[in-house]
JSON list of C-alpha atoms in Angstrom, two decimals:
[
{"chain": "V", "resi": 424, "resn": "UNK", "atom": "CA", "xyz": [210.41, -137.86, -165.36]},
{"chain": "V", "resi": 425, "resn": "UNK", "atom": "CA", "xyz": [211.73, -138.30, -168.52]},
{"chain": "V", "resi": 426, "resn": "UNK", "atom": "CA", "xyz": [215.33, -138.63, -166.93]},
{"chain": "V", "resi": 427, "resn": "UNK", "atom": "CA", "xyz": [213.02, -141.65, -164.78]},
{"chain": "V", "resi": 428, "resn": "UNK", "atom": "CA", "xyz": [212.67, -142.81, -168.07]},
{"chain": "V", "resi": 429, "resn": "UNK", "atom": "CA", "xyz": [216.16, -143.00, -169.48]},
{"chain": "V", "resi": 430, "resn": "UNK", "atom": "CA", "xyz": [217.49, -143.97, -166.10]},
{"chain": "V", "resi": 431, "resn": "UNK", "atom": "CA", "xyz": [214.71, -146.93, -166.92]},
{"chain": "V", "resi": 432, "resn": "UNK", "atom": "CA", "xyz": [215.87, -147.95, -170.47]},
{"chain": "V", "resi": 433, "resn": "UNK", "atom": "CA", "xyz": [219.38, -149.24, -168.55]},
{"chain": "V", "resi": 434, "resn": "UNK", "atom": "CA", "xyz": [217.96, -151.83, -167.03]},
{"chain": "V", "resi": 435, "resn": "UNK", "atom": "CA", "xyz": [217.01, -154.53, -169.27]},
{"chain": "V", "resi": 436, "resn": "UNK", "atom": "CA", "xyz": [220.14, -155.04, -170.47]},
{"chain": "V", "resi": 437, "resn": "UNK", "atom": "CA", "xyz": [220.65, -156.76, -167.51]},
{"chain": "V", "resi": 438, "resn": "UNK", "atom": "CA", "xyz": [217.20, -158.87, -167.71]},
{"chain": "V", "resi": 439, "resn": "UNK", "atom": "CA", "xyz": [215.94, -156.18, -164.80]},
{"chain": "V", "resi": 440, "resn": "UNK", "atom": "CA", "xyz": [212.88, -155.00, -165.11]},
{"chain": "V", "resi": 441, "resn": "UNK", "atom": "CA", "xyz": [212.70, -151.25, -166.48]},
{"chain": "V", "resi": 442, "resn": "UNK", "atom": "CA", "xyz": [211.94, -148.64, -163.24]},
{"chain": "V", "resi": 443, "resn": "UNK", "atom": "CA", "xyz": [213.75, -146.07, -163.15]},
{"chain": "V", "resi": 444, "resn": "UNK", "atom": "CA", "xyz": [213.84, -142.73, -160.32]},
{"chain": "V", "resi": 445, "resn": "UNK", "atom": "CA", "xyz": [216.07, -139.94, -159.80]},
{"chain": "V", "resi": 446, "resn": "UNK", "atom": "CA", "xyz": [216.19, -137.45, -156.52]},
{"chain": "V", "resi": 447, "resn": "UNK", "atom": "CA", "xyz": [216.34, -134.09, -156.96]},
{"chain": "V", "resi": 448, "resn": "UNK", "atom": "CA", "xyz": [217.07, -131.47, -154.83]},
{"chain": "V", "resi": 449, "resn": "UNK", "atom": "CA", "xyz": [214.82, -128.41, -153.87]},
{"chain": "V", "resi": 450, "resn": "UNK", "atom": "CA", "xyz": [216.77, -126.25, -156.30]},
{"chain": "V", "resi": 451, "resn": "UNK", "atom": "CA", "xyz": [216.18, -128.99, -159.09]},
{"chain": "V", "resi": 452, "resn": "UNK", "atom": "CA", "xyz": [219.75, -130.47, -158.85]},
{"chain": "V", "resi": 453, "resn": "UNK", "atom": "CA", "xyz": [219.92, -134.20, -159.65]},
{"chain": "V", "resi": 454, "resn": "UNK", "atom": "CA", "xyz": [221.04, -135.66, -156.49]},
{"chain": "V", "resi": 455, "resn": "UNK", "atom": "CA", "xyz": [220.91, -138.69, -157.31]},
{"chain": "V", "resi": 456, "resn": "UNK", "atom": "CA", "xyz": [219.67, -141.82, -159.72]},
{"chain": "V", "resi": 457, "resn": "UNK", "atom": "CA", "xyz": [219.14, -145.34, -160.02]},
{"chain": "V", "resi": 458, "resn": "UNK", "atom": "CA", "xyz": [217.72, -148.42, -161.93]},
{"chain": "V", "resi": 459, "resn": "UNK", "atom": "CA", "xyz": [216.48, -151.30, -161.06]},
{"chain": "V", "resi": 460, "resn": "UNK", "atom": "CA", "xyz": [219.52, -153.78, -160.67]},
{"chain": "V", "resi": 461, "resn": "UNK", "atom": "CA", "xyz": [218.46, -157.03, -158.92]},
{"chain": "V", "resi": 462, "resn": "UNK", "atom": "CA", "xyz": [219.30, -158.91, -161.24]},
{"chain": "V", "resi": 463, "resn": "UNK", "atom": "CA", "xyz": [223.00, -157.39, -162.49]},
{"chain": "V", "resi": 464, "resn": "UNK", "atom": "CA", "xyz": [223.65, -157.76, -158.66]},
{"chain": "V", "resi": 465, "resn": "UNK", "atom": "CA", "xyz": [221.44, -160.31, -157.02]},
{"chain": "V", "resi": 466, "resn": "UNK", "atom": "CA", "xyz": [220.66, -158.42, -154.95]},
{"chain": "V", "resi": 467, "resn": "UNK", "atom": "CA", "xyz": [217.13, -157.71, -153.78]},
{"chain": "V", "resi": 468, "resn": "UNK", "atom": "CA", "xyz": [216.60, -154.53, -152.22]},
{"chain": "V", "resi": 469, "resn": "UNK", "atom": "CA", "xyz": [218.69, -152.98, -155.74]},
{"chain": "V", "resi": 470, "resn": "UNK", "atom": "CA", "xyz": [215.34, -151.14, -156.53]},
{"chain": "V", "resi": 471, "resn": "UNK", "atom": "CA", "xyz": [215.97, -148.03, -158.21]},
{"chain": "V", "resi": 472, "resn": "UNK", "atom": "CA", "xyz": [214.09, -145.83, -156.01]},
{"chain": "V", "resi": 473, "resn": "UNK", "atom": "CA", "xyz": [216.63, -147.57, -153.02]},
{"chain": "V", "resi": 474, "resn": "UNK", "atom": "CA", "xyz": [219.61, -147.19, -155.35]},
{"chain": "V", "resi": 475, "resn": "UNK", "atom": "CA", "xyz": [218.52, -143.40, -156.04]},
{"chain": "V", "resi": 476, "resn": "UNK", "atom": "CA", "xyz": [218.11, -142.61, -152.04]},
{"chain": "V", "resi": 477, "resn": "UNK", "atom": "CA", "xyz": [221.69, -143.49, -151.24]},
{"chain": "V", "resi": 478, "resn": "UNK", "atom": "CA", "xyz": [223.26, -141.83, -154.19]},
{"chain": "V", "resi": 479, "resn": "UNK", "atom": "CA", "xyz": [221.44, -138.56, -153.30]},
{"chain": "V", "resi": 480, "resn": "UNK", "atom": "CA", "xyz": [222.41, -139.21, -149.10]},
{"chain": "V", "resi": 481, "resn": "UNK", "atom": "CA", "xyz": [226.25, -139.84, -150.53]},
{"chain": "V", "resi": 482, "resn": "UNK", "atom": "CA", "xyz": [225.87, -136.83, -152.81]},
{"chain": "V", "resi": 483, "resn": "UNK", "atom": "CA", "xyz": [224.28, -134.75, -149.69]},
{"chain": "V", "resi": 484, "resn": "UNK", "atom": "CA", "xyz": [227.23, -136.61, -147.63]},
{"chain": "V", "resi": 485, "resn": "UNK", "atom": "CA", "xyz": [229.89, -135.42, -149.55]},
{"chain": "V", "resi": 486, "resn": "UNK", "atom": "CA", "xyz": [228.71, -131.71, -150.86]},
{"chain": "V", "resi": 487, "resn": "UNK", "atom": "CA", "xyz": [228.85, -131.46, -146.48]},
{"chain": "V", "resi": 488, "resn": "UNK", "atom": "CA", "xyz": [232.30, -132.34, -146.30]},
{"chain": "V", "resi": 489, "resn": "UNK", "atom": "CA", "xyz": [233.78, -130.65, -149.21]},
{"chain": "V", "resi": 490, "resn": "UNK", "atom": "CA", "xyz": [232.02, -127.82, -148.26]},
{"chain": "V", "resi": 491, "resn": "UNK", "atom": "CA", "xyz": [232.13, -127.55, -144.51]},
{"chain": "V", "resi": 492, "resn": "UNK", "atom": "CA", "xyz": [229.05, -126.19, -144.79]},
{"chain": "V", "resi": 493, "resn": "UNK", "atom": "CA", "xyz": [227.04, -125.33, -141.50]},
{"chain": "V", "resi": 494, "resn": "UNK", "atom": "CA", "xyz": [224.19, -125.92, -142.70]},
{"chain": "V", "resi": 495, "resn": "UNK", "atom": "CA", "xyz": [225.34, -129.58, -143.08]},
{"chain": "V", "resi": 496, "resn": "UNK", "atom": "CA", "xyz": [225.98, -129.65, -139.63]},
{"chain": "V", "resi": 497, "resn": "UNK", "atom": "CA", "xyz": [222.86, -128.85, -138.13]},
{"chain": "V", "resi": 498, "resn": "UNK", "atom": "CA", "xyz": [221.58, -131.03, -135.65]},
{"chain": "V", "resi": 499, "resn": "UNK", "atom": "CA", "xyz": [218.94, -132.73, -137.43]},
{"chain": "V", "resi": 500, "resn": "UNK", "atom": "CA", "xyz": [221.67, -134.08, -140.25]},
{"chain": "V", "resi": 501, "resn": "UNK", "atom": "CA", "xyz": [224.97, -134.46, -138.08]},
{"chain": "V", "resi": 502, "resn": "UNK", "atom": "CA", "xyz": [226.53, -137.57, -137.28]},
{"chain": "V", "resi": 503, "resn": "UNK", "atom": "CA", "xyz": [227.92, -138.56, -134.18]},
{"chain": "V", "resi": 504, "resn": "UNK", "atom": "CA", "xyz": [230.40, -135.57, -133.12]},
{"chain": "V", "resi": 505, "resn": "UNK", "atom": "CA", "xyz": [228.51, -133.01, -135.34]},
{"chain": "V", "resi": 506, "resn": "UNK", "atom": "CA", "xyz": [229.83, -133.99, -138.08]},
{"chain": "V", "resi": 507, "resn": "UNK", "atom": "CA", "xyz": [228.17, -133.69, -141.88]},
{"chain": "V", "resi": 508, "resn": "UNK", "atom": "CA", "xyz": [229.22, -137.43, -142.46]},
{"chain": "V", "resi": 509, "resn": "UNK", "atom": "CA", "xyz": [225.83, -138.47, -140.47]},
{"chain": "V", "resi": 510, "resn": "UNK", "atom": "CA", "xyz": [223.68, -136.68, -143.19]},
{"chain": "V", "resi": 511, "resn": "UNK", "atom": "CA", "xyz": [220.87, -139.15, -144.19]},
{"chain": "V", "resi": 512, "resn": "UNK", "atom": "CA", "xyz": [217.90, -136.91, -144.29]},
{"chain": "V", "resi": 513, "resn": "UNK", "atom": "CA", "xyz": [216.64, -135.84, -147.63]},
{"chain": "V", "resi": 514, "resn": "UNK", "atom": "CA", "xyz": [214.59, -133.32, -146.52]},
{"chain": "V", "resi": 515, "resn": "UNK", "atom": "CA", "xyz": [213.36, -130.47, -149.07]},
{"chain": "V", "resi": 516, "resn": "UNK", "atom": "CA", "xyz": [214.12, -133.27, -151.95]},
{"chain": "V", "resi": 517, "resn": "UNK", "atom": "CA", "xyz": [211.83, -134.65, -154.67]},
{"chain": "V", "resi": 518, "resn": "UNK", "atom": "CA", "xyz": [211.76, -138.58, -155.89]},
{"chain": "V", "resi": 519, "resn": "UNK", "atom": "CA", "xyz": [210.69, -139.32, -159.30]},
{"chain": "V", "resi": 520, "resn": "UNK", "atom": "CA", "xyz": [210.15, -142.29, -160.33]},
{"chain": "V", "resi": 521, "resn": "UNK", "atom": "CA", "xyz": [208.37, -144.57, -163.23]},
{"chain": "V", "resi": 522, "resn": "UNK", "atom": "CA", "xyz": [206.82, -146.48, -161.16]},
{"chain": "V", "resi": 523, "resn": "UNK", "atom": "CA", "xyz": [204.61, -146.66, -158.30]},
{"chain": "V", "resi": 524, "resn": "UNK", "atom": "CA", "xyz": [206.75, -147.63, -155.37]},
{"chain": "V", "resi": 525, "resn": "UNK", "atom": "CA", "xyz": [206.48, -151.12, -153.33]},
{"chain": "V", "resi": 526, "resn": "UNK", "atom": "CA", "xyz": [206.64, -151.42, -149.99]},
{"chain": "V", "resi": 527, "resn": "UNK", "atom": "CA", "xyz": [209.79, -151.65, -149.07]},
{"chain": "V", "resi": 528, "resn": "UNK", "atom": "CA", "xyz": [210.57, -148.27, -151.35]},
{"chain": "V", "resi": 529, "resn": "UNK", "atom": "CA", "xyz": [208.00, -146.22, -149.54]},
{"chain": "V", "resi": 530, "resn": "UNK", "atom": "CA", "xyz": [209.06, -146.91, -146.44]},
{"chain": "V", "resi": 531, "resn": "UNK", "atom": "CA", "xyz": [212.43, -146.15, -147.42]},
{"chain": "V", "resi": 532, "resn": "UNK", "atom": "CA", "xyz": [211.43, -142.98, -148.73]},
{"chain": "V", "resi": 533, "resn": "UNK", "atom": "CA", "xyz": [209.17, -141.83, -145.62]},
{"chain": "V", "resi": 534, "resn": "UNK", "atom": "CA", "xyz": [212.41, -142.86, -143.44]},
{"chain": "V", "resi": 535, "resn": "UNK", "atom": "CA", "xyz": [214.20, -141.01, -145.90]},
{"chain": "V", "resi": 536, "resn": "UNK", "atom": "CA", "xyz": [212.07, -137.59, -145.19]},
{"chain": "V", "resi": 537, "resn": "UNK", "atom": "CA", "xyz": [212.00, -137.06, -148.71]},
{"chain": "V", "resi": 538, "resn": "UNK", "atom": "CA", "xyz": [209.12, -134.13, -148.96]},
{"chain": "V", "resi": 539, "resn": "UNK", "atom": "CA", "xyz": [207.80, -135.21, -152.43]},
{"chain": "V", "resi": 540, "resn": "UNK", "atom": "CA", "xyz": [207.42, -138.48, -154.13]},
{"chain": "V", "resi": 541, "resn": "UNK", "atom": "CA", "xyz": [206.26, -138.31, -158.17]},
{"chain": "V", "resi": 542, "resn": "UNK", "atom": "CA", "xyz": [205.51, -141.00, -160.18]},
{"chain": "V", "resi": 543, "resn": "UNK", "atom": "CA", "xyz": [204.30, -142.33, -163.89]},
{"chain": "V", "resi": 544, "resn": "UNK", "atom": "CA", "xyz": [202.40, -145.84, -163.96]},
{"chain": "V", "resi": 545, "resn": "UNK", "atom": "CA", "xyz": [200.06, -146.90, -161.05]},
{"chain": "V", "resi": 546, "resn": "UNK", "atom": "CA", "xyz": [201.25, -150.21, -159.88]},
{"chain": "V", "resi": 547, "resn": "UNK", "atom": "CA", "xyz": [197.90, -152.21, -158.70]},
{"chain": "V", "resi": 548, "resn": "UNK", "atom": "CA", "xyz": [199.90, -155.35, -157.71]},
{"chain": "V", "resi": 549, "resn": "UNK", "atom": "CA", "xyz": [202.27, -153.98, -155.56]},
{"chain": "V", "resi": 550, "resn": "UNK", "atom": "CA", "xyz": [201.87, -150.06, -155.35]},
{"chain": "V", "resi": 551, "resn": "UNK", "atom": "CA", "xyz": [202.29, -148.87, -151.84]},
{"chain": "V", "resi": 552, "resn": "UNK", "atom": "CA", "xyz": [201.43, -145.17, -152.83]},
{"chain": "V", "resi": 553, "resn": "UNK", "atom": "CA", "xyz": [197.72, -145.12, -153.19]},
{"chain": "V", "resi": 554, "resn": "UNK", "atom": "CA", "xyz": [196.69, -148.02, -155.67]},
{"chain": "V", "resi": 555, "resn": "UNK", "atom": "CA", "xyz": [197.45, -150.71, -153.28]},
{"chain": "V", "resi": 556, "resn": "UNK", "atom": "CA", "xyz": [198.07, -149.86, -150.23]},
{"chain": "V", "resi": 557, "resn": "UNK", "atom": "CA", "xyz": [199.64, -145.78, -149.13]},
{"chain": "V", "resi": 558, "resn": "UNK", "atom": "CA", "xyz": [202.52, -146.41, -146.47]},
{"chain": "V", "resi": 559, "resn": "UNK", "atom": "CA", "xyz": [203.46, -143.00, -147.75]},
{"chain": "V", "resi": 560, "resn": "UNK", "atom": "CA", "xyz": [200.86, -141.44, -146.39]},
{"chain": "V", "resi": 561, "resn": "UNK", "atom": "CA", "xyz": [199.86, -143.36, -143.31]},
{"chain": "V", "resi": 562, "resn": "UNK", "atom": "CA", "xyz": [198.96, -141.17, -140.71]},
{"chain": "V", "resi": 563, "resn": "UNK", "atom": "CA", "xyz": [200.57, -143.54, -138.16]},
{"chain": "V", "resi": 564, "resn": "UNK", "atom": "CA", "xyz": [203.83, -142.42, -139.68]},
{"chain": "V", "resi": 565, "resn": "UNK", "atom": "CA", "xyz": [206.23, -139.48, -138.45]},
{"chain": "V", "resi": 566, "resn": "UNK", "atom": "CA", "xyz": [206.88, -138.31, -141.96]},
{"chain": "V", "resi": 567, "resn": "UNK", "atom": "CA", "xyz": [204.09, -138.27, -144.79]},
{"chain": "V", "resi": 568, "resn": "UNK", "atom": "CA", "xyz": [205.81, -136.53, -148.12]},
{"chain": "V", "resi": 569, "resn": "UNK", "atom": "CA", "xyz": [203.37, -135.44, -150.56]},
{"chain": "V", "resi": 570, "resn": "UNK", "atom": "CA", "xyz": [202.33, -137.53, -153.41]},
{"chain": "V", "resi": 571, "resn": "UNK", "atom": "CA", "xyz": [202.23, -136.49, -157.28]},
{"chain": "V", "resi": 572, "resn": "UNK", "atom": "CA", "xyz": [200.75, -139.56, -159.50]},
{"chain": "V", "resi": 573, "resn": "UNK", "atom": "CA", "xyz": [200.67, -140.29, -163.25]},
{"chain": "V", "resi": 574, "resn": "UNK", "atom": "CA", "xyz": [203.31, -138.11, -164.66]},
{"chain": "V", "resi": 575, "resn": "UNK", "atom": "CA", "xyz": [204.09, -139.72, -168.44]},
{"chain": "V", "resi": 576, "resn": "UNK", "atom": "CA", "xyz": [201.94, -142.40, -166.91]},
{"chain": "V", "resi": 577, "resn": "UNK", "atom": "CA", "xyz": [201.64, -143.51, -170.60]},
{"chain": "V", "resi": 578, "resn": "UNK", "atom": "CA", "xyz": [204.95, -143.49, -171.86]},
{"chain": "V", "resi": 579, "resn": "UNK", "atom": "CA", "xyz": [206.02, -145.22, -168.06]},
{"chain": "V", "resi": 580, "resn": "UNK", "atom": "CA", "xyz": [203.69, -147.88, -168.92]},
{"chain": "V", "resi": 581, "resn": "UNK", "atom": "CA", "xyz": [204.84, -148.57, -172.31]},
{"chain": "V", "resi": 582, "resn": "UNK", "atom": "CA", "xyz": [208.57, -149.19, -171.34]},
{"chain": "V", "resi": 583, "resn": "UNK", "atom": "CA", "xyz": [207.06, -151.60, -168.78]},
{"chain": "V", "resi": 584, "resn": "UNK", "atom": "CA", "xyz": [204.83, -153.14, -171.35]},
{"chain": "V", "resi": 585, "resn": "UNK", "atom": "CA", "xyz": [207.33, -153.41, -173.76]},
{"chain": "V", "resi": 586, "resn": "UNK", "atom": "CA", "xyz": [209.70, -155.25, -171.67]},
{"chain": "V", "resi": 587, "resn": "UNK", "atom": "CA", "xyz": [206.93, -158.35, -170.26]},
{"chain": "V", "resi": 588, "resn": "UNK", "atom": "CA", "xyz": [205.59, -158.78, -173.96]},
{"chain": "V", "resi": 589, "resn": "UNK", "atom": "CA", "xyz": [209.39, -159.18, -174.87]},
{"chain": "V", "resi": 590, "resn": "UNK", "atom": "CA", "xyz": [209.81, -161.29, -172.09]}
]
């Protein structure tokens, strides 16, 4: 989390608001990270959960090719052909993030098949993993990852505080 946290401290340079998340492996590795960004970029699916997912799938991605490894060929992560390039699945990885997802990021992260999502401050305007609504754990789903809440909830909640009072 506290990586979350530094990975959060980026963004208000750019006038986005502070969130940051980082996807770690099931050895621990850092995968992959991200801060929010709408605003650097316009563009608004740049949340950093979002931004985390595909750096950890192009880290996955690439480890496969460089690699060759058959285990990045298996037929759950192989693109079209068998090959590694396909691998989107982040199965056996961890998202932490400073806060609660939205919508949009947990479905993204139950598409994802991440296996564990932790995060720091509840979100009870838009939280979509248990204060608000729980898409990630929707039994209508085909993937439910397991949910860890209020990890440094405090010191998530005072970068976010922080920035709207500044604001």
């Amino acid at each position: 989390m506290r990586q979350a946290l530094q990975e959060a401290a980026r963004a208000p340079g750019t006038g986005d608001v502070p969130v940051g998340a980082v996807v770690l492996s099931a050895d621990g590795r850092v995968l992959g990270t991200g801060h929010n960004e709408r605003e650097a970029t316009g563009d608004p699916t740049a949340h950093a959960e979002i931004l985390a997912l595909r750096a950890a799938a192009r880290t996955l991605r690439e480890e496969a090719v460089r690699t060759g490894s058959s285990a990045a060929r298996s037929a759950e992560d192989a693109g079209p052909g068998g090959s590694p390039s396909g691998r989107w699945r982040l199965t056996g990885c961890t998202l932490v993030v400073t806060l609660e997802p939205c919508t949009m990021c947990a479905g993204a992260l139950v598409l994802s098949r991440v296996d564990r999502v932790v995060y720091g401050a509840r979100d009870a305007k838009a939280g979509a993993a248990g204060s608000l609504w729980d898409v990630v754990r929707d039994r209508r789903l085909n993937h439910r990852p397991e949910v860890v809440t209020g990890v440094l909830e405090a010191e998530c909640a005072a970068q976010l505080t922080a920035f709207f009072r500044d604001r």
